[in-house]
Every structure is written in structure tokens, then in C-alpha cells.
mmCIF file of C-alpha atoms and ligand atoms in Angstrom:
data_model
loop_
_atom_site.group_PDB
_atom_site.id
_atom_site.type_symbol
_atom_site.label_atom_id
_atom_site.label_comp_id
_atom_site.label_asym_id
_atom_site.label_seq_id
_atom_site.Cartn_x
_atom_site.Cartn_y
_atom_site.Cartn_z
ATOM 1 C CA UNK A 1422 -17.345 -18.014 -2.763
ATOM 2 C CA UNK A 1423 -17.696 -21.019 -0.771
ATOM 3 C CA UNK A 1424 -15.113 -22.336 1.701
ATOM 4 C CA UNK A 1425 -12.774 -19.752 1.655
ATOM 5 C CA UNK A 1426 -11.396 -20.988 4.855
ATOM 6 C CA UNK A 1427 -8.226 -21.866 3.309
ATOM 7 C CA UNK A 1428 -7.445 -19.498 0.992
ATOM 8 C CA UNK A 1429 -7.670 -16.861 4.231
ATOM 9 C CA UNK A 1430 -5.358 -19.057 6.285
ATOM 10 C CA UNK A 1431 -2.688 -18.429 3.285
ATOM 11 C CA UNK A 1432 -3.236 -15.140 2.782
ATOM 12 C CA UNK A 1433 -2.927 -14.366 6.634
ATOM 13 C CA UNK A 1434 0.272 -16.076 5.805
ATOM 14 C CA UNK A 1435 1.519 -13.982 2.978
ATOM 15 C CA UNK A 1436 -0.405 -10.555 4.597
ATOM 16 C CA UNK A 1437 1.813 -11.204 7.689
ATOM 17 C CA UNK A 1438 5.252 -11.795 6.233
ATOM 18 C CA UNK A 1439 4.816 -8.504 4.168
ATOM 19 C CA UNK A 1440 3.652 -6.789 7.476
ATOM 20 C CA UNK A 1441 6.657 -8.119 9.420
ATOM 21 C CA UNK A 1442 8.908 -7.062 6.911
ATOM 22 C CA UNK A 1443 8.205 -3.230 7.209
ATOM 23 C CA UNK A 1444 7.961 -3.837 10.407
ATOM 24 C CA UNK A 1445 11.700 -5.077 10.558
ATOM 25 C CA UNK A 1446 12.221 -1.795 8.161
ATOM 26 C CA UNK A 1447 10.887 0.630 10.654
ATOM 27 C CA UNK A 1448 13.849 -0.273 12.487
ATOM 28 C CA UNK A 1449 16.462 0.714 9.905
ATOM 29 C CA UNK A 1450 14.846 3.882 7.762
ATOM 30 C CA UNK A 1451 16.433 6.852 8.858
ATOM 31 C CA UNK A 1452 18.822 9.842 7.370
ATOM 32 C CA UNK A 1453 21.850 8.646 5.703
ATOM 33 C CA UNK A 1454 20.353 5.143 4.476
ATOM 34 C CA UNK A 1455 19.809 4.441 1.115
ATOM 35 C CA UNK A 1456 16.562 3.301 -0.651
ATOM 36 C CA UNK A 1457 18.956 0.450 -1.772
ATOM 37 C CA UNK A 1458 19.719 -0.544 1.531
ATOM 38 C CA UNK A 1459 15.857 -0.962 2.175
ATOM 39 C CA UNK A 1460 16.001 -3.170 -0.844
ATOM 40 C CA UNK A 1461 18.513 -5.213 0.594
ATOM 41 C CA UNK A 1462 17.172 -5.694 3.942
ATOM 42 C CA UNK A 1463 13.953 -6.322 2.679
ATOM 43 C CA UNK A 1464 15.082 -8.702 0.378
ATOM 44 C CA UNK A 1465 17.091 -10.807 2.699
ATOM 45 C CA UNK A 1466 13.860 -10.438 5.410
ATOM 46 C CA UNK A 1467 11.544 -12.326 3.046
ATOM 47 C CA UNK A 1468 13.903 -14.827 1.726
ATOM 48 C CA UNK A 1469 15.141 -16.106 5.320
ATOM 49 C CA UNK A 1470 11.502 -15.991 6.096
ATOM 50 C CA UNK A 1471 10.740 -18.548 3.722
ATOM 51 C CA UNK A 1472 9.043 -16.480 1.110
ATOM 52 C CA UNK A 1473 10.203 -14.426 -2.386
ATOM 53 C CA UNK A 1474 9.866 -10.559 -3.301
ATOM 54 C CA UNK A 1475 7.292 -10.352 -6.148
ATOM 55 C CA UNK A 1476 8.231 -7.276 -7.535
ATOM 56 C CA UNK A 1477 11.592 -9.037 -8.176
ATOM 57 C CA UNK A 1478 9.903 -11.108 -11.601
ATOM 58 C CA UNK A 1479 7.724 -8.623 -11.898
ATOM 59 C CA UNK A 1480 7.826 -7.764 -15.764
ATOM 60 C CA UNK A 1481 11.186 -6.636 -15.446
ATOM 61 C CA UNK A 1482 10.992 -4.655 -12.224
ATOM 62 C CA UNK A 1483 14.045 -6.547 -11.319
ATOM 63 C CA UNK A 1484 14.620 -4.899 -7.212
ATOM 64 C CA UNK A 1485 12.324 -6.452 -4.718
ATOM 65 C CA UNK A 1486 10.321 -3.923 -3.285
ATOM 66 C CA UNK A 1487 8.982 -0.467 -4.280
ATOM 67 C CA UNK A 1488 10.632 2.860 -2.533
ATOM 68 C CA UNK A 1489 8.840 6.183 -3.531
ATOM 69 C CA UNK A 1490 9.950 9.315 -2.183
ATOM 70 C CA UNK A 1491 8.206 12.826 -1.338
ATOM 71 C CA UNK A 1492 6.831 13.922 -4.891
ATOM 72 C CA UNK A 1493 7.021 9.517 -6.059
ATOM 73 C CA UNK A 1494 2.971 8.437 -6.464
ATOM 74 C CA UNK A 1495 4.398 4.733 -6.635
ATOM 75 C CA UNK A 1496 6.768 2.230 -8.056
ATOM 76 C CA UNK A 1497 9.403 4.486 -7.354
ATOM 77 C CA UNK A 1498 12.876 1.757 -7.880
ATOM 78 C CA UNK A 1499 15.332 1.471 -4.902
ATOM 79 C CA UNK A 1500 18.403 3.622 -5.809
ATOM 80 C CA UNK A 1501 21.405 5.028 -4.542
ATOM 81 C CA UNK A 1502 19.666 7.823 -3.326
ATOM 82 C CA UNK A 1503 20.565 8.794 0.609
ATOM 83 C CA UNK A 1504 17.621 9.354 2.812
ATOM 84 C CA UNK A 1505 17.418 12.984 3.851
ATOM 85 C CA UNK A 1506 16.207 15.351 6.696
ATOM 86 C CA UNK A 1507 12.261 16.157 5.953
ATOM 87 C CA UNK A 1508 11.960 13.080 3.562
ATOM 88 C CA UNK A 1509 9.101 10.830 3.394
ATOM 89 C CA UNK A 1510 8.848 7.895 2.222
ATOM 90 C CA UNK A 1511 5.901 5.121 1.189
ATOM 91 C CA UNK A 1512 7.813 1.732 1.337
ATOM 92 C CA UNK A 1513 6.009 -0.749 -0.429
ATOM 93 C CA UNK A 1514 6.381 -4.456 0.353
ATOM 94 C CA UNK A 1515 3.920 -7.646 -1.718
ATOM 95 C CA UNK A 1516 5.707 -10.896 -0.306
ATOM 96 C CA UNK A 1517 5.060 -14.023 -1.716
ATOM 97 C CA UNK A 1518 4.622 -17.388 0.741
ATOM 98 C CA UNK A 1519 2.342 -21.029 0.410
ATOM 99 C CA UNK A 1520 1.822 -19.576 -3.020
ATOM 100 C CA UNK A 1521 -0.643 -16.443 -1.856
ATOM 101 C CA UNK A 1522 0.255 -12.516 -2.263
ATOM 102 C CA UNK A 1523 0.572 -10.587 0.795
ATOM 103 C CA UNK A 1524 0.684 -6.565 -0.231
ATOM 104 C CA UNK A 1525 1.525 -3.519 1.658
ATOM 105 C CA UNK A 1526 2.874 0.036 2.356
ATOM 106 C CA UNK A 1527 3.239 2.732 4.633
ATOM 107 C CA UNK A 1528 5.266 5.706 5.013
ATOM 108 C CA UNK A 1529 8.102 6.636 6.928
ATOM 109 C CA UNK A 1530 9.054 10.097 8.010
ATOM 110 C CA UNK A 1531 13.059 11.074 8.138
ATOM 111 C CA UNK A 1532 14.053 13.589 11.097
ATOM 112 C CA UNK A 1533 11.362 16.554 11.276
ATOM 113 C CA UNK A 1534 8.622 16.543 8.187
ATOM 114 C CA UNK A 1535 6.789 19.750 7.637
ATOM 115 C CA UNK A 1536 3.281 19.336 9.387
ATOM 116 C CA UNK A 1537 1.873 20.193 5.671
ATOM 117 C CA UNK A 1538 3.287 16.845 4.982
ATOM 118 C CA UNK A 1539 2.514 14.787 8.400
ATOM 119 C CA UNK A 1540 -1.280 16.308 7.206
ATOM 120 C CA UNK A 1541 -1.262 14.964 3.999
ATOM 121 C CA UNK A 1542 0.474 11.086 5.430
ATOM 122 C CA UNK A 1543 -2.462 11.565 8.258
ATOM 123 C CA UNK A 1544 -5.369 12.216 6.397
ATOM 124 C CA UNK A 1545 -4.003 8.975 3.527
ATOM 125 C CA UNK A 1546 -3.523 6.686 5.952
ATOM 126 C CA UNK A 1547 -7.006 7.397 7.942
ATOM 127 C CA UNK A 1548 -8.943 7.676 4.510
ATOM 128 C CA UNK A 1549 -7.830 4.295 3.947
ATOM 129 C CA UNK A 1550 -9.205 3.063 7.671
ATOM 130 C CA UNK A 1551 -12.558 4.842 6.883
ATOM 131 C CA UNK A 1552 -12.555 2.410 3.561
ATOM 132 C CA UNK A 1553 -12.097 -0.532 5.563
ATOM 133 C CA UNK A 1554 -13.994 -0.008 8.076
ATOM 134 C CA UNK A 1555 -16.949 0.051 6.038
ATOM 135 C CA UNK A 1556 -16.439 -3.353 4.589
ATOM 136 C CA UNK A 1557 -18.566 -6.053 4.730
ATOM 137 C CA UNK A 1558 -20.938 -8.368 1.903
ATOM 138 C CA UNK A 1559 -23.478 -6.503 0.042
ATOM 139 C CA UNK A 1560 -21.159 -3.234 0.590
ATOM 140 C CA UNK A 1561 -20.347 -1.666 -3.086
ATOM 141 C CA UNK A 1562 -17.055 -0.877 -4.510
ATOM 142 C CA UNK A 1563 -17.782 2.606 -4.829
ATOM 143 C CA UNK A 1564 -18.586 2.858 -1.629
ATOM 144 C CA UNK A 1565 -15.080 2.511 -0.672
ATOM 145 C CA UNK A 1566 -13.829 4.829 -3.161
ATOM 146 C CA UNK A 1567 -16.500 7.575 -1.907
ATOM 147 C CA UNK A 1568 -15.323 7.128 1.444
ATOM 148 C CA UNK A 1569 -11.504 7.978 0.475
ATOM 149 C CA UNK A 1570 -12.281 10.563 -1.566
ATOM 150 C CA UNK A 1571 -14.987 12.672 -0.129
ATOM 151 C CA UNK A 1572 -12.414 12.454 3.254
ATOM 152 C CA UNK A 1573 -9.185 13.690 1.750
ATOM 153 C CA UNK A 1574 -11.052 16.270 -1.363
ATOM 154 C CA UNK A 1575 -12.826 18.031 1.938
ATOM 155 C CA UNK A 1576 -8.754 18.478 3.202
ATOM 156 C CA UNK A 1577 -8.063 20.119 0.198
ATOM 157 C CA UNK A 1578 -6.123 17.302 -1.055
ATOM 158 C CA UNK A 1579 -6.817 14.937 -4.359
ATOM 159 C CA UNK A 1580 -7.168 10.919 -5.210
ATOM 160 C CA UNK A 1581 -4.795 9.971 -8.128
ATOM 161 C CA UNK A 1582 -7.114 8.009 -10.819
ATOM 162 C CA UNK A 1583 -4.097 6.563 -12.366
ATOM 163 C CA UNK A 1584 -3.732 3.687 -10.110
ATOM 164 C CA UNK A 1585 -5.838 1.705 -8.027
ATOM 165 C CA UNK A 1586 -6.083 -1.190 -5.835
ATOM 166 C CA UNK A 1587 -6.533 -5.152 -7.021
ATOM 167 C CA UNK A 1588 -8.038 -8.252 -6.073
ATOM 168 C CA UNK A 1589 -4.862 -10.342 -4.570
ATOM 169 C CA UNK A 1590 -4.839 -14.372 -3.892
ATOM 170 C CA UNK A 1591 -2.460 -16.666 -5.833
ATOM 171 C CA UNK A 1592 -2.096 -14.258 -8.559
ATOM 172 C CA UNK A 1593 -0.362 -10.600 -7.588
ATOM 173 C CA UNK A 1594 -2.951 -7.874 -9.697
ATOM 174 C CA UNK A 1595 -6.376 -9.690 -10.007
ATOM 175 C CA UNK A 1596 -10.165 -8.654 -10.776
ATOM 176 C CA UNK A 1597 -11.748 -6.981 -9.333
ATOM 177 C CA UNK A 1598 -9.696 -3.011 -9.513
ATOM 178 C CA UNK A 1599 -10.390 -0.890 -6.491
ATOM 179 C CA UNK A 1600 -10.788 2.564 -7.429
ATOM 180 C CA UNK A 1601 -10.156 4.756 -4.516
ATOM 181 C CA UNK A 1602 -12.350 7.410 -5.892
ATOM 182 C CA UNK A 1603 -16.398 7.187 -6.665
ATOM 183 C CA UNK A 1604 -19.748 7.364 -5.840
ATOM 184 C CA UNK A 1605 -21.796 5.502 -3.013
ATOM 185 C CA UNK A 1606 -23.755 2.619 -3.780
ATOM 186 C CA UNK A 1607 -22.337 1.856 -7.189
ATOM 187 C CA UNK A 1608 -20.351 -1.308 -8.303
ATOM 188 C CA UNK A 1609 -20.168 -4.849 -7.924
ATOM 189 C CA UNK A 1610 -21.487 -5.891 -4.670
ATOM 190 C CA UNK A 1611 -18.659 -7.332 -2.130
ATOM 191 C CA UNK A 1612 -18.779 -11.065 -1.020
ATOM 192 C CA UNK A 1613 -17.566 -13.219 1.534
ATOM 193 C CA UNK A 1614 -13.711 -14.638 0.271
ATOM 194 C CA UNK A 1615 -13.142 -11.960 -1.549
ATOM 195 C CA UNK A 1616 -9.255 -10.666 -1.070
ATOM 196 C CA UNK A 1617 -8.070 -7.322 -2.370
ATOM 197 C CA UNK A 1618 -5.877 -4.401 -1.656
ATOM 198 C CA UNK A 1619 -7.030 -0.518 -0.676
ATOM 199 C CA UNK A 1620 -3.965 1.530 -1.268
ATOM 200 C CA UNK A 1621 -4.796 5.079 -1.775
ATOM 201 C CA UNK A 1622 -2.518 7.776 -3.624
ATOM 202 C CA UNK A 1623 -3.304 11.166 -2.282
ATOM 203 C CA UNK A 1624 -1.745 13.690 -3.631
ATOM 204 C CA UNK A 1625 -1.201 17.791 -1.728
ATOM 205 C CA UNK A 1626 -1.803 19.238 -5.248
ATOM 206 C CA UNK A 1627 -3.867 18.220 -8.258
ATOM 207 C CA UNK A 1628 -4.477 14.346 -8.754
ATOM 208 C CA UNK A 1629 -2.163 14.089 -12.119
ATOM 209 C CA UNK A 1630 0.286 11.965 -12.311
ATOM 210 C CA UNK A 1631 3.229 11.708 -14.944
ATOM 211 C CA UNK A 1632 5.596 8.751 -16.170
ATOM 212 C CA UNK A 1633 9.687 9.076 -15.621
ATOM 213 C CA UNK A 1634 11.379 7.734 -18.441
ATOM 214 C CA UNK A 1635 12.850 4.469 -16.370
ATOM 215 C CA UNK A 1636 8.457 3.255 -17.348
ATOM 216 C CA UNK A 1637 7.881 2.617 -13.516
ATOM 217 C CA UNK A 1638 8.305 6.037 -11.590
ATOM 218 C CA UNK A 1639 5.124 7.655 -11.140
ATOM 219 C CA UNK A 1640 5.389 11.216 -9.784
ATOM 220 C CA UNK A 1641 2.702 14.101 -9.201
ATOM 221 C CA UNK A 1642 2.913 16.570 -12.749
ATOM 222 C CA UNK A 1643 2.718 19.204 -10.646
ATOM 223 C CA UNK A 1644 5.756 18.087 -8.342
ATOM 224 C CA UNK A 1645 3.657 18.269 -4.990
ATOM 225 C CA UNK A 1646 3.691 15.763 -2.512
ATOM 226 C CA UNK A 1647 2.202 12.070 -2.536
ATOM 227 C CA UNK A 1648 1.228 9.763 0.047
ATOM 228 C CA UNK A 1649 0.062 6.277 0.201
ATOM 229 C CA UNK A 1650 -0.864 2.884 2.331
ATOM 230 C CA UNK A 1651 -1.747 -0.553 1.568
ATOM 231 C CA UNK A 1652 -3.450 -3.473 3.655
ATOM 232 C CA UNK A 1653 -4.513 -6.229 1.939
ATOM 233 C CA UNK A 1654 -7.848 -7.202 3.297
ATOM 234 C CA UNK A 1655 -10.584 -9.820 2.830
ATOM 235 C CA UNK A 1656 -14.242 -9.790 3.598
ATOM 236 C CA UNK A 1657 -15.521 -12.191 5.827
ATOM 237 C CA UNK A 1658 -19.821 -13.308 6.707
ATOM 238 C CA UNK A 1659 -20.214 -10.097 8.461
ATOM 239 C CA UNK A 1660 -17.260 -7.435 8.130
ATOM 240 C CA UNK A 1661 -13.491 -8.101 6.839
ATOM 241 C CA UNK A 1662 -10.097 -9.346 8.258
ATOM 242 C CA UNK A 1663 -7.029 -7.253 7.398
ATOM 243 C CA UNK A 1664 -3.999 -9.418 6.262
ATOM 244 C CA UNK A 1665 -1.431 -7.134 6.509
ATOM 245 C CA UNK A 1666 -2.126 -5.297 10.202
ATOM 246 C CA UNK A 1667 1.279 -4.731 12.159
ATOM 247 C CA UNK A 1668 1.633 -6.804 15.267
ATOM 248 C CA UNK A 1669 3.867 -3.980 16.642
ATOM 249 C CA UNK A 1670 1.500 -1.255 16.220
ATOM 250 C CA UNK A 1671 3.571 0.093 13.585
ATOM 251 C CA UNK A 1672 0.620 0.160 10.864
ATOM 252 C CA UNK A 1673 0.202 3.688 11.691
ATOM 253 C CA UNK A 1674 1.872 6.955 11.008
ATOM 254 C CA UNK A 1675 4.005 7.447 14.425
ATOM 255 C CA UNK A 1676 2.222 11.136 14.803
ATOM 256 C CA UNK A 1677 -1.353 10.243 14.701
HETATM 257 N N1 MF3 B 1195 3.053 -3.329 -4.743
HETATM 258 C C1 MF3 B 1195 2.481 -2.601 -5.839
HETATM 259 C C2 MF3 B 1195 0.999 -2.666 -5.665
HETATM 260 O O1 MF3 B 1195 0.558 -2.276 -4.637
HETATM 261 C C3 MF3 B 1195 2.915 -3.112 -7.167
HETATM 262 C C4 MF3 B 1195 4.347 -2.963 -7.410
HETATM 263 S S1 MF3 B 1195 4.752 -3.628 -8.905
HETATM 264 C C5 MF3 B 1195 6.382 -3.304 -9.020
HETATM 265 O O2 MF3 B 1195 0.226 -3.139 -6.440
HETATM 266 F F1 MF3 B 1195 6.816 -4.023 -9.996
HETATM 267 F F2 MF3 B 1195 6.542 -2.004 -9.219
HETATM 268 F F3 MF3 B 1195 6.983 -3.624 -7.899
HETATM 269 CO CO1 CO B 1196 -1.131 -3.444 -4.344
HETATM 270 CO CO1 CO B 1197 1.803 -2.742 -2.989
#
């Protein structure tokens, strides 16, 4: 991909507003909010920021961000559900801005989380810095996907198959998928330009996942817990640029 210059100049852009956003959120999500109220703030955040909430037109997602809760793999729909004592929560924000995608989560932790829990939000968000950090041309997809999984299976925990991560530019889900699960030096090969997301689901029990009847819920069949986080990164001549890194330090779980 030659001169990818500009296209990374945008999606720094894009990766940036959706980082500032949950940013701004980490400032606000705590007991006796509701997953609504996220919604809201996010909402407003982008749009006075110059950019629009892609989940909002979405095929017919209609809120602007995604708000999945303790047993919620993803896509979970901002409700009027109140945040609780020993909730967590993945927040997940894809803002869009000079006509580029900017995707991201993280989770948040309400009052005191069981350390089962802060082990399982831990061990997601460090399998996905293991899968950047190996990133850079001639890499393979399934290297990345070994990376999360052989990290979080050795915990005890398992990678949900059901979802994956996407290449991202001017269109939201593009070629190539991610899969956060596989086998070293298998796949397409990675090149310079290339944008995508890594945004493992890692689940405390088995990796199933099941459908709600609202056709966007995803939650673990076997009702344990779920974690996930999401940069959006891009691979540069020798190694990769994250898009969506928070300039307050809040890219990370607070109990690392
Ligand atoms: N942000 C999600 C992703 O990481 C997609 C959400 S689509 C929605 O790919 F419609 F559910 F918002
Ligand atoms: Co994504
Ligand atoms: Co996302």
C-alpha cells in the first residue's frame, strides 16, 4: 500500500476522538448511572467534537455506542439499567471524523470487583498488548491470534470465536477479519497501511456465546463473565502505530 501517509493522519484523527471520548467517560461511570446516560454523554462528546456515532446508522442499531455488562460478550444496547456495586463494564466507542473510523473499548470497574473478575479484565486487556506488540510487515494474522489465545487459555480462561476484529479506514467492518484465536505463522502476511482493530472477547468460562432476542446482545451460554478491549491500530515500515491510545493513561485497567 503505497502512500499511506494520509490515510494514517485521518485515522489518528478518528482513533483519537474515540479515545477521548472514553476518556471523558471514565469521568462519569460509576454506581447509580445508567448505561443510557453513557449513551448520552457519549453522544453529545462526539457530536460537539465535530464527528458522528457510527453505531447510530448502524443497520438499525439506532443508540450510539455499545454498553455490555458482566456476562454481555458485545453489542450489549444502552438501557435503563443502573450501574451497580461489583459491575463491569466494556464500553465500546467507533467515532466517525474526516470520513475515517476510529474504534475502541475498555472496561470499567463499579465500586469493588471480585479479583476473579479484575483477573479475567487483566489478563484481556494484556493479551491484547502482547498482539500488538508483535506487529509489524511480514508478521501473520495468526500470529496475533496465537498470541491472545495461548496467553489467556494458559489462565484458564477462553477466546470467543464468534466475533473478531476488522480492517477499519473509511468503511466501519472491512477485510481483512482478525481472529483473536490461531496458530503462528499462518495467514495473510501484514503490510505497511494496513488499519484494523484487535478487540479480544475472553470469556471466565467456556468460549460460547448465545444471541438475546433484541439480535444484538451477545452473552456467554454459560452466563460467566466476559471481557474485552479495542485499539484500532495500523502497521507502519517497521512496527505499528496505535490510533486509539489514551493521552491520559486511561487505556489501561486502573489495577494493573
Ligand atoms: N464497535 C463494534 C466493533 O468493535 C461494533 C458495534 S456495531 C453496533 O466492531 F452496531 F453494535 F454498534
Ligand atoms: Co471493532
Ligand atoms: Co468497537
Amino acid at each position: 500500500m503505497n502512500n499511506y501517509k494520509e490515510k494514517f493522519e485521518k485515522m489518528r484523527i478518528a482513533g483519537n476522538l474515540a479515545a477521548r471520548t472514553l476518556d471523558m467517560l471514565t469521568e462519569h461511570i460509576k454506581e447509580g448511572i445508567s448505561t443510557d446516560y453513557i449513551d448520552k454523554l457519549g453522544y453529545e462528546f462526539i457530536r460537539d467534537n465535530g464527528g458522528y456515532s457510527a453505531p447510530q446508522y448502524y443497520r438499525g442499531f439506532t443508540k450510539s455506542l455499545c454498553t455490555s455488562l458482566n456476562h454481555v460478550v458485545c453489542h450489549g444496547i444502552p438501557s435503563n439499567r443502573i450501574l451497580q456495586n461489583g459491575d463491569a463494564i466494556n464500553v465500546d466507542v467507533t467515532a466517525i471524523i474526516e470520513n475515517h473510523y476510529g474504534d475502541t473499548s475498555r472496561m470499567f470497574c463499579i465500586g469493588k470487583t471480585p479479583i476473579k473478575l479484575n483477573n479475567l479484565i487483566n489478563a484481556t486487556y494484556e493479551s491484547m498488548m502482547r498482539a500488538i506488540k508483535i506487529l509489524k510487515p511480514g508478521a501473520k494474522l495468526g500470529d496475533i491470534g496465537f498470541e491472545i489465545q495461548s496467553f489467556v487459555e494458559e489462565k484458564g480462561f477462553s477466546v470467543v470465536r464468534d466475533f473478531c476484529g476488522h480492517g477499519i479506514s473509511t468503511t466501519f467492518h472491512e477485510s481483512p477479519n482478525i481472529l483473536h484465536y490461531g496458530r503462528k505463522n499462518t495467514g495473510i502476511e501484514l503490510k505497511p497501511g494496513m488499519t484494523f482493530t484487535i478487540e479480544p472477547m475472553i470469556n471466565a468460562g467456556k468460549y460460547n456465546v448465545k444471541m438475546l432476542n433484541d439480535g444484538w446482545t451477545a452473552v456467554t451460554k454459560d452466563k460467566s463473565l466476559s471481557a474485552q478491549f479495542e485499539h484500532t491500530v495500523g502497521i507502519t515500515e517497521n512496527g505499528y502505530e496505535i490510533f486509539t491510545e489514551s493521552a491520559k493513561g486511561y487505556s489501561k485497567p486502573p489495577y494493573l
